[in-house]
Coordinates of C-alpha atoms in Angstrom, one line a residue:
X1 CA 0.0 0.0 0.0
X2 CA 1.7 3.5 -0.7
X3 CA -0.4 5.9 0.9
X4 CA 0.0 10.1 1.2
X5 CA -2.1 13.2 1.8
X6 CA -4.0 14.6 -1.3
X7 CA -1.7 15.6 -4.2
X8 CA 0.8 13.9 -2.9
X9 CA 1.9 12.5 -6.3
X10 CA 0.8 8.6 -5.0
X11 CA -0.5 7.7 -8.4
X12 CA 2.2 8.7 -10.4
X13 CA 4.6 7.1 -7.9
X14 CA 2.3 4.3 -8.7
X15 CA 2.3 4.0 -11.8
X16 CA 6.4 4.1 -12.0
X17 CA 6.6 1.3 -9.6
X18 CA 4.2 -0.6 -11.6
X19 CA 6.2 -0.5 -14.5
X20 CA 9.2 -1.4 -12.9
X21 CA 7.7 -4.5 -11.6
X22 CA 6.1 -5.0 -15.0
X23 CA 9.7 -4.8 -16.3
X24 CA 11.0 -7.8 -14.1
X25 CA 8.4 -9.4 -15.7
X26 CA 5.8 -9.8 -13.1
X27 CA 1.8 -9.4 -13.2
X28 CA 0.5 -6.4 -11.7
X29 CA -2.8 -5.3 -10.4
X30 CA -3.9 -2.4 -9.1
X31 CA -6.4 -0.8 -6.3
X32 CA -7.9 2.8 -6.4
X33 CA -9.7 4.1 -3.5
X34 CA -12.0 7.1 -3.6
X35 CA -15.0 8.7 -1.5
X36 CA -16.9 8.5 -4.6
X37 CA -17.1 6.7 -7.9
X38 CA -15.2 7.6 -11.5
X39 CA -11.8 8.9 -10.1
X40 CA -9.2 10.4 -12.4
X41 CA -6.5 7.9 -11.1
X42 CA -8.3 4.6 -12.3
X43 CA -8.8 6.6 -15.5
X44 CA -4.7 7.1 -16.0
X45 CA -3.3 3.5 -14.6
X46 CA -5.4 2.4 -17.1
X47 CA -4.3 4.6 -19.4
X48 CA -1.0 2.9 -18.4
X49 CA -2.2 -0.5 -19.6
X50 CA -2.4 -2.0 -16.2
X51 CA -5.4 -3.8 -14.6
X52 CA -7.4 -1.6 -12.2
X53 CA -10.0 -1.9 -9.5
X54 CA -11.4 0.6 -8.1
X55 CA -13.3 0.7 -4.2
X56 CA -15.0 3.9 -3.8
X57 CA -17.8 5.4 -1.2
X58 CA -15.5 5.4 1.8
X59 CA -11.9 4.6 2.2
X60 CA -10.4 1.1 2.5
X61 CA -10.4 0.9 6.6
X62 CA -14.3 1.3 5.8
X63 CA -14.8 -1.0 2.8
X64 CA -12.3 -3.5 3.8
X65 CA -14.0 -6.8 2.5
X66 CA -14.7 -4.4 -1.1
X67 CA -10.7 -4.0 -0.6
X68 CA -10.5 -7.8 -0.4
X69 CA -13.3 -8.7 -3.0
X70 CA -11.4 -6.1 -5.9
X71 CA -8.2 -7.6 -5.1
X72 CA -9.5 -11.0 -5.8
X73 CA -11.3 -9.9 -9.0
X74 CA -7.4 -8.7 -10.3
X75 CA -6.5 -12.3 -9.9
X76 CA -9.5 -14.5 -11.9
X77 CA -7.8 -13.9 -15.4
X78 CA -4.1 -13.8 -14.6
X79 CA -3.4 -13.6 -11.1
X80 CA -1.1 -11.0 -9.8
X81 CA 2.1 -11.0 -8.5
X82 CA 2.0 -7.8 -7.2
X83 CA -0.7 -5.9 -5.7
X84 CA -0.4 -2.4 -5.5
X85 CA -3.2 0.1 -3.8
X86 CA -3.8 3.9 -3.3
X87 CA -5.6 4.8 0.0
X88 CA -8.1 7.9 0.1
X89 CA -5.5 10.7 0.5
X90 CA -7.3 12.2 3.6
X91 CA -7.5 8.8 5.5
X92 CA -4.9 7.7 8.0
X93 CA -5.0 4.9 11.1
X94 CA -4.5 2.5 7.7
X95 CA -2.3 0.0 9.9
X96 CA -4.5 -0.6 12.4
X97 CA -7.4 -1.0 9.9
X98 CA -5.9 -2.7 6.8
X99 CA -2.9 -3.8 7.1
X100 CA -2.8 -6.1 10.3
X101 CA -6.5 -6.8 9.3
X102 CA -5.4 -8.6 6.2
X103 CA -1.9 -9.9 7.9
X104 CA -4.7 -11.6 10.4
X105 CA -7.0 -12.9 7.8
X106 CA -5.7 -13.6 4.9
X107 CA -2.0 -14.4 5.5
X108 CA -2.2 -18.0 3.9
X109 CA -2.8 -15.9 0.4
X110 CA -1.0 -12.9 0.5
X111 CA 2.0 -11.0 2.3
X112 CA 1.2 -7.8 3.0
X113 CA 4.8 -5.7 1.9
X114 CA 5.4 -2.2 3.6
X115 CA 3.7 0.5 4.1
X116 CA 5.5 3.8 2.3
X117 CA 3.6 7.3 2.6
X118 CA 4.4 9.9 -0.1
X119 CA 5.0 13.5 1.6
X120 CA 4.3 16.6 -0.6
X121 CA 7.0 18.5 0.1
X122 CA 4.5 22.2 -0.4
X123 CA 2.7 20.5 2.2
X124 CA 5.1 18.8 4.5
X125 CA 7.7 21.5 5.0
X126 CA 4.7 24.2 6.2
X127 CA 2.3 21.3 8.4
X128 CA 5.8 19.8 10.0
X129 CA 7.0 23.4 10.6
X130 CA 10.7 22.5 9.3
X131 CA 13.0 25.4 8.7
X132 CA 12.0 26.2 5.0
X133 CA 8.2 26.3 6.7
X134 CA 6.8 30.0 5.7
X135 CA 3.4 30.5 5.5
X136 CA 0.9 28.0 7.2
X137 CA -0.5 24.8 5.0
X138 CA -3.7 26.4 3.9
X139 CA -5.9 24.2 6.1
X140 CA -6.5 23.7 9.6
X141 CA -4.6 22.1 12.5
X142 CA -7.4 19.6 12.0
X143 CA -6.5 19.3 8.2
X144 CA -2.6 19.3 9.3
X145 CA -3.7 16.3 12.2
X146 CA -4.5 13.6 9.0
X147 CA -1.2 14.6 7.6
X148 CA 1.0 14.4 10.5
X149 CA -0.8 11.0 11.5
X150 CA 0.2 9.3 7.9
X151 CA 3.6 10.0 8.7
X152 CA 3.7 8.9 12.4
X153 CA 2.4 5.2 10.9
X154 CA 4.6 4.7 7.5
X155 CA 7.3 2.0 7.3
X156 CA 9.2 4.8 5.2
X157 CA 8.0 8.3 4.1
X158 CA 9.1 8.9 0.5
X159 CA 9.6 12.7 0.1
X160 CA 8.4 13.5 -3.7
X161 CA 9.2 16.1 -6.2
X162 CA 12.9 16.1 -5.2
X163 CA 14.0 17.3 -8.9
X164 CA 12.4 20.9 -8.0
X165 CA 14.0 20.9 -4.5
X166 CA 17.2 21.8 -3.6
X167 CA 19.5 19.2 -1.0
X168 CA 19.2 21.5 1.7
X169 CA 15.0 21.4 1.8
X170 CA 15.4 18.2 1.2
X171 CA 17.3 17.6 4.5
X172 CA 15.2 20.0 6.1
X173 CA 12.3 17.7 5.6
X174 CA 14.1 14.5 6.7
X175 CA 14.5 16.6 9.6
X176 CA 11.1 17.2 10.0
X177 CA 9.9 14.0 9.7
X178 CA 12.4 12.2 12.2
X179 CA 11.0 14.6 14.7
X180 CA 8.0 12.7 14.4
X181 CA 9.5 9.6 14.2
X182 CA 13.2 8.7 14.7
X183 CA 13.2 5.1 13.5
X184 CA 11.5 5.8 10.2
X185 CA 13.1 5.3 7.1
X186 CA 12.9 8.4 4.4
X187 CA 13.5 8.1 1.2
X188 CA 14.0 11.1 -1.6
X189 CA 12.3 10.4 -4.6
X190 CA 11.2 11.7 -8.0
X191 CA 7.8 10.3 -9.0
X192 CA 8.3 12.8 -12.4
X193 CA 11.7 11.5 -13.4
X194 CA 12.4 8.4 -11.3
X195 CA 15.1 9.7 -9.4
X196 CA 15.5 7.3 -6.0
X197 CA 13.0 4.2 -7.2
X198 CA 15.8 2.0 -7.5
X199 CA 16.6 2.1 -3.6
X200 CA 12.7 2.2 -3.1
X201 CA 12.7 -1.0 -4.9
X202 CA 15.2 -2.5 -3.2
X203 CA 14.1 -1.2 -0.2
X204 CA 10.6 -3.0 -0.2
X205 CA 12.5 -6.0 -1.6
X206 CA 14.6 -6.3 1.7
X207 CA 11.9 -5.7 4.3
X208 CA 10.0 -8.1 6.1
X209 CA 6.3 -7.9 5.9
X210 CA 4.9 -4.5 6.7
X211 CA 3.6 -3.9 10.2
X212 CA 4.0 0.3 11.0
X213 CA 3.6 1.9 14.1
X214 CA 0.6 1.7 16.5
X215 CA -1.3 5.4 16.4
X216 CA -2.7 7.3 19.2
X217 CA -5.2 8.5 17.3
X218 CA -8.6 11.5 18.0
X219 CA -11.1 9.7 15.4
X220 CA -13.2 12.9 16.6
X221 CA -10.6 15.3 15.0
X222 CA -9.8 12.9 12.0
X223 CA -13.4 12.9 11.5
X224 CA -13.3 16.7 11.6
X225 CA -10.5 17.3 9.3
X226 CA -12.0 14.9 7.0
X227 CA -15.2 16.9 6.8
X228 CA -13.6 20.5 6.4
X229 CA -12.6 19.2 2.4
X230 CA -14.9 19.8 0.1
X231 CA -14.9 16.6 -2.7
X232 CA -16.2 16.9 -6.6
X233 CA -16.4 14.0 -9.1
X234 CA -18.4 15.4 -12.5
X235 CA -18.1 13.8 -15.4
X236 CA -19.4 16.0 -19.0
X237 CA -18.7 15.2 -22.5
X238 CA -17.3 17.3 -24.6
X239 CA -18.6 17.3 -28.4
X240 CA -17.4 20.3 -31.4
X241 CA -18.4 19.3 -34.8
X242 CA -14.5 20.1 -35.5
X243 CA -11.5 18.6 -33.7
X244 CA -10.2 20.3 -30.8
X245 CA -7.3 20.6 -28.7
X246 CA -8.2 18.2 -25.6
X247 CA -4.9 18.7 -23.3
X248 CA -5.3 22.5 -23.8
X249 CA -9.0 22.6 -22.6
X250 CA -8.3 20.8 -19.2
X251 CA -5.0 22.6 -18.7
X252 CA -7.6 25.2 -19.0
X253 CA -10.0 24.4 -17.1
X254 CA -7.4 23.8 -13.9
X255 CA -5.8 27.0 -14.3
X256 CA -9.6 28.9 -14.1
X257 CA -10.6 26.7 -11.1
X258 CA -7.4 27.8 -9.4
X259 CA -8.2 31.4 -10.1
X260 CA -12.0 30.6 -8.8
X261 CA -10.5 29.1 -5.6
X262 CA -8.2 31.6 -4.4
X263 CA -10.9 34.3 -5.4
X264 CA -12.6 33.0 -2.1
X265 CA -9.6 32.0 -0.5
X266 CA -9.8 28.1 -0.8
X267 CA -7.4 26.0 -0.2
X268 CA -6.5 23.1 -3.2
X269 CA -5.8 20.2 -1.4
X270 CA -5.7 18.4 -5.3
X271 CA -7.7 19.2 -8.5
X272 CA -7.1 16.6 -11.4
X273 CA -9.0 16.9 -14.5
X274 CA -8.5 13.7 -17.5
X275 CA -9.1 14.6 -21.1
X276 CA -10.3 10.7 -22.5
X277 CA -10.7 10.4 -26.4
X278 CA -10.2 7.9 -28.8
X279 CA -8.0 6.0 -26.7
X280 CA -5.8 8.8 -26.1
X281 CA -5.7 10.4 -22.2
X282 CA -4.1 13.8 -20.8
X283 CA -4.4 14.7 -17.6
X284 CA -4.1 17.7 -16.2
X285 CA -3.3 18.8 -12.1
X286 CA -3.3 21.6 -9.4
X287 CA -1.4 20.2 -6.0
X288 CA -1.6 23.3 -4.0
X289 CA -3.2 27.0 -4.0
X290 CA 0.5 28.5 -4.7
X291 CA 1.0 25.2 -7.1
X292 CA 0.9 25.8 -11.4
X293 CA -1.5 23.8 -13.5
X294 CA 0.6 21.3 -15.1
X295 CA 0.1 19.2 -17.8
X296 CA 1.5 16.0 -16.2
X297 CA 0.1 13.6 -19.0
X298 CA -0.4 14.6 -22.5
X299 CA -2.3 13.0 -25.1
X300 CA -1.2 15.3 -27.4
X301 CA -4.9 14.5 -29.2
X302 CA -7.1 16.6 -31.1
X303 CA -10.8 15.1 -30.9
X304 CA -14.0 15.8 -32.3
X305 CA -15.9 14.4 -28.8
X306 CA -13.7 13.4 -25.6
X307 CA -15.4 12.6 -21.6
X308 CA -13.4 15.0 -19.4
X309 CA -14.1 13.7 -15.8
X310 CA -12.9 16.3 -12.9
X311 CA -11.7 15.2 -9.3
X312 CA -11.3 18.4 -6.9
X313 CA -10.6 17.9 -3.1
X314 CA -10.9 21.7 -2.0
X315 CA -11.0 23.5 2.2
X316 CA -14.8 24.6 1.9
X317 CA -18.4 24.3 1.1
X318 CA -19.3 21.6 -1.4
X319 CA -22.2 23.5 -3.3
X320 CA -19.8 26.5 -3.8
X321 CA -16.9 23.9 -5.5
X322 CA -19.8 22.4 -7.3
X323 CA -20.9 26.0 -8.3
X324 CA -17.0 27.2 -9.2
X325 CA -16.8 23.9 -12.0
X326 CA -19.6 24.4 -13.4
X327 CA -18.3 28.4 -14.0
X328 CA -15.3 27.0 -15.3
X329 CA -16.7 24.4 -17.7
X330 CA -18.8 27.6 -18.8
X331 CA -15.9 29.9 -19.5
X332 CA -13.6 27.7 -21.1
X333 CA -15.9 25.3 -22.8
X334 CA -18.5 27.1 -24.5
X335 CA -16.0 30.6 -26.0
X336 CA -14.6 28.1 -28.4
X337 CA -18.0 26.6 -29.7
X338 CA -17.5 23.4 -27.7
X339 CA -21.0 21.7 -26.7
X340 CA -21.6 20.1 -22.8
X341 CA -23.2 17.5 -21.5
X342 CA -22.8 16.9 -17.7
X343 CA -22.7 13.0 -16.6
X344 CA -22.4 11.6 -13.2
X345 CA -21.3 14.0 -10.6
X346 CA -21.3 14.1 -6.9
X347 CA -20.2 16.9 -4.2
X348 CA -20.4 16.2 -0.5
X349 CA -17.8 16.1 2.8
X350 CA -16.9 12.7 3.4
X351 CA -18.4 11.1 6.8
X352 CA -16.6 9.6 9.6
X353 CA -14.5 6.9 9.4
X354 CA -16.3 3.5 11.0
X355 CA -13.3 1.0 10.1
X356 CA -14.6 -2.6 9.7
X357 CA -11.5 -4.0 11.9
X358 CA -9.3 -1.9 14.3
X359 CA -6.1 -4.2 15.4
X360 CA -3.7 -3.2 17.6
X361 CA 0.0 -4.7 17.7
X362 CA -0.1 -4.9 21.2

């Protein structure tokens, strides 16, 4: 399981280890987890040509036997060698609720490898108040709890983005981290260019099973911090009776969200929008209020109709991130001539967490 708070880079980081264990020649399946249905990230592993399930409406510690069922399903055609799964980026306590669960109940089938939690370093440096800290996170010491609770239960923290940051905030970080925990193993890596994925590798190739650190953990605060993040998943096709230019419409459409969000002072927690059309995919991101819209897959695809499908996780009130897409769509869609039709779509708070098992190592 690699776990990480929202924007994070998890499914990029991902989708590079997948190919690396695709490369050795194994099977690899994959788990998505969302607090609702159609999430960018299933969309773009797939993309990837690897074989994903997704479990959404709550977050694996609460749809544990779904966890177990998906993972199952990877295996009736060609069964994995490697299971690899995304947790809910707002969800923590993922030890005591997933990971000695299925070390309890299933280990005759499977051995349950590490558990490594991707730290965004925008994020990190400001919640763990290391020396390159500034400004606070943009959400609340609530917010900040979830975060600092992923890193207190990781088998390793892998701090991402490293190729933008320079050796001495990347120290600062380690840092930072140890002051949580001392023992923990930290890792710089690149999800982007694949800088430190060989010692990851070898890393979870030389541990035994994973097993983490038992959490003291508030469920009344996590429950609160949870609930303070507004969550969008709209789909809408996108129809012109000429082609059109589908990784410069979502690239786009971030870059007006982020201008709607900061208009009322919203904190981006992670926006991903994927262009899908004709079997091409782009995808297009926003990790953080002070973050650029970045094109971080292109499909470099002109289409006549493509499904754009929008995941935004954003400090507020649902109905006004539900009101700022549908703005957005408006003003970038509809200047060039470019016909909606909205799909599925959803915008709510997630609930509290009622994890199916709770297992202490004690």
């Amino acid at each position: 399981m690699v776990g990480g708070f929202l924007g994070a880079g998890k499914t990029t980081a991902i989708g590079r280890l997948a190919a690396m264990y695709r490369d050795r020649g194994l099977n690899v399946g994959i788990v998505t987890n969302d607090q609702a249905e159609d999430l960018v990230d299933t969309h773009t592993l797939r993309g990837m040509g690897f074989e994903v399930g997704e479990v959404a409406g709550a977050c694996f510690c609460c749809r544990f036997e779904d966890l177990v069922e998906t993972a199952a399903g990877l295996g009736e055609e060609n069964r994995p060698d490697v299971i690899l799964a995304e947790p809910v980026g707002s969800c923590t306590d993922l030890v005591a609720t997933v990971v000695r669960p299925l070390q309890s109940l299933y280990a005759d089938e499977i051995e349950v490898g590490p558990f490594s939690v991707v730290l965004k370093p925008s994020h990190g440096a400001r919640v763990l108040r290391s020396e390159e800290a500034g400004p606070r996170s943009g959400f609340s010491p609530k917010a900040e709890y979830i975060l600092r609770k992923q890193i207190e239960e990781a088998d390793a923290i892998l701090i991402n983005r490293v190729d933008e940051l320079t050796p001495a905030k990347v120290a600062a970080l380690e840092v930072a981290v140890r002051r949580l925990r001392e023992d923990i193993a930290v890792m710089p890596i690149s999800a982007a260019t694949g800088a430190g994925f060989d010692e990851w590798v070898s890393w979870l190739d030389s541990r035994p099973p994973g097993g983490g650190a038992d959490l003291e953990i508030d469920y009344d605060t996590y429950a609160e911090g949870e609930a303070e993040l507004a969550w969008l998943n709209r789909s809408i096709a996108v129809a012109s009776d000429r082609p059109w230019d589908v990784d410069r419409v979502i690239l786009r459409l971030v870059a007006a969200l982020k201008e709607m969000f900061a208009g009322r002072g919203a904190e981006t927690a992670h926006l991903k929008i994927v262009g899908l059309a004709d079997g091409f995919f782009g995808v297009a991101n926003l990790i953080s209020g002070d973050g650029e819209p970045t094109l971080s897959q292109a499909s470099g695809h002109h289409a006549r109709e493509a499904e754009i499908v929008v995941n935004a996780r954003v400090a507020g009130d649902p109905s006004h991130l539900e009101a700022d897409v549908t703005a957005a769509i408006e003003a970038v869609c509809l200047p060039q001539g470019l016909t909606v039709s909205v799909g599925p779509s959803r915008a709510f708070r997630p609930g509290r967490p009622e994890p199916t098992h709770r297992m202490s190592a004690r």
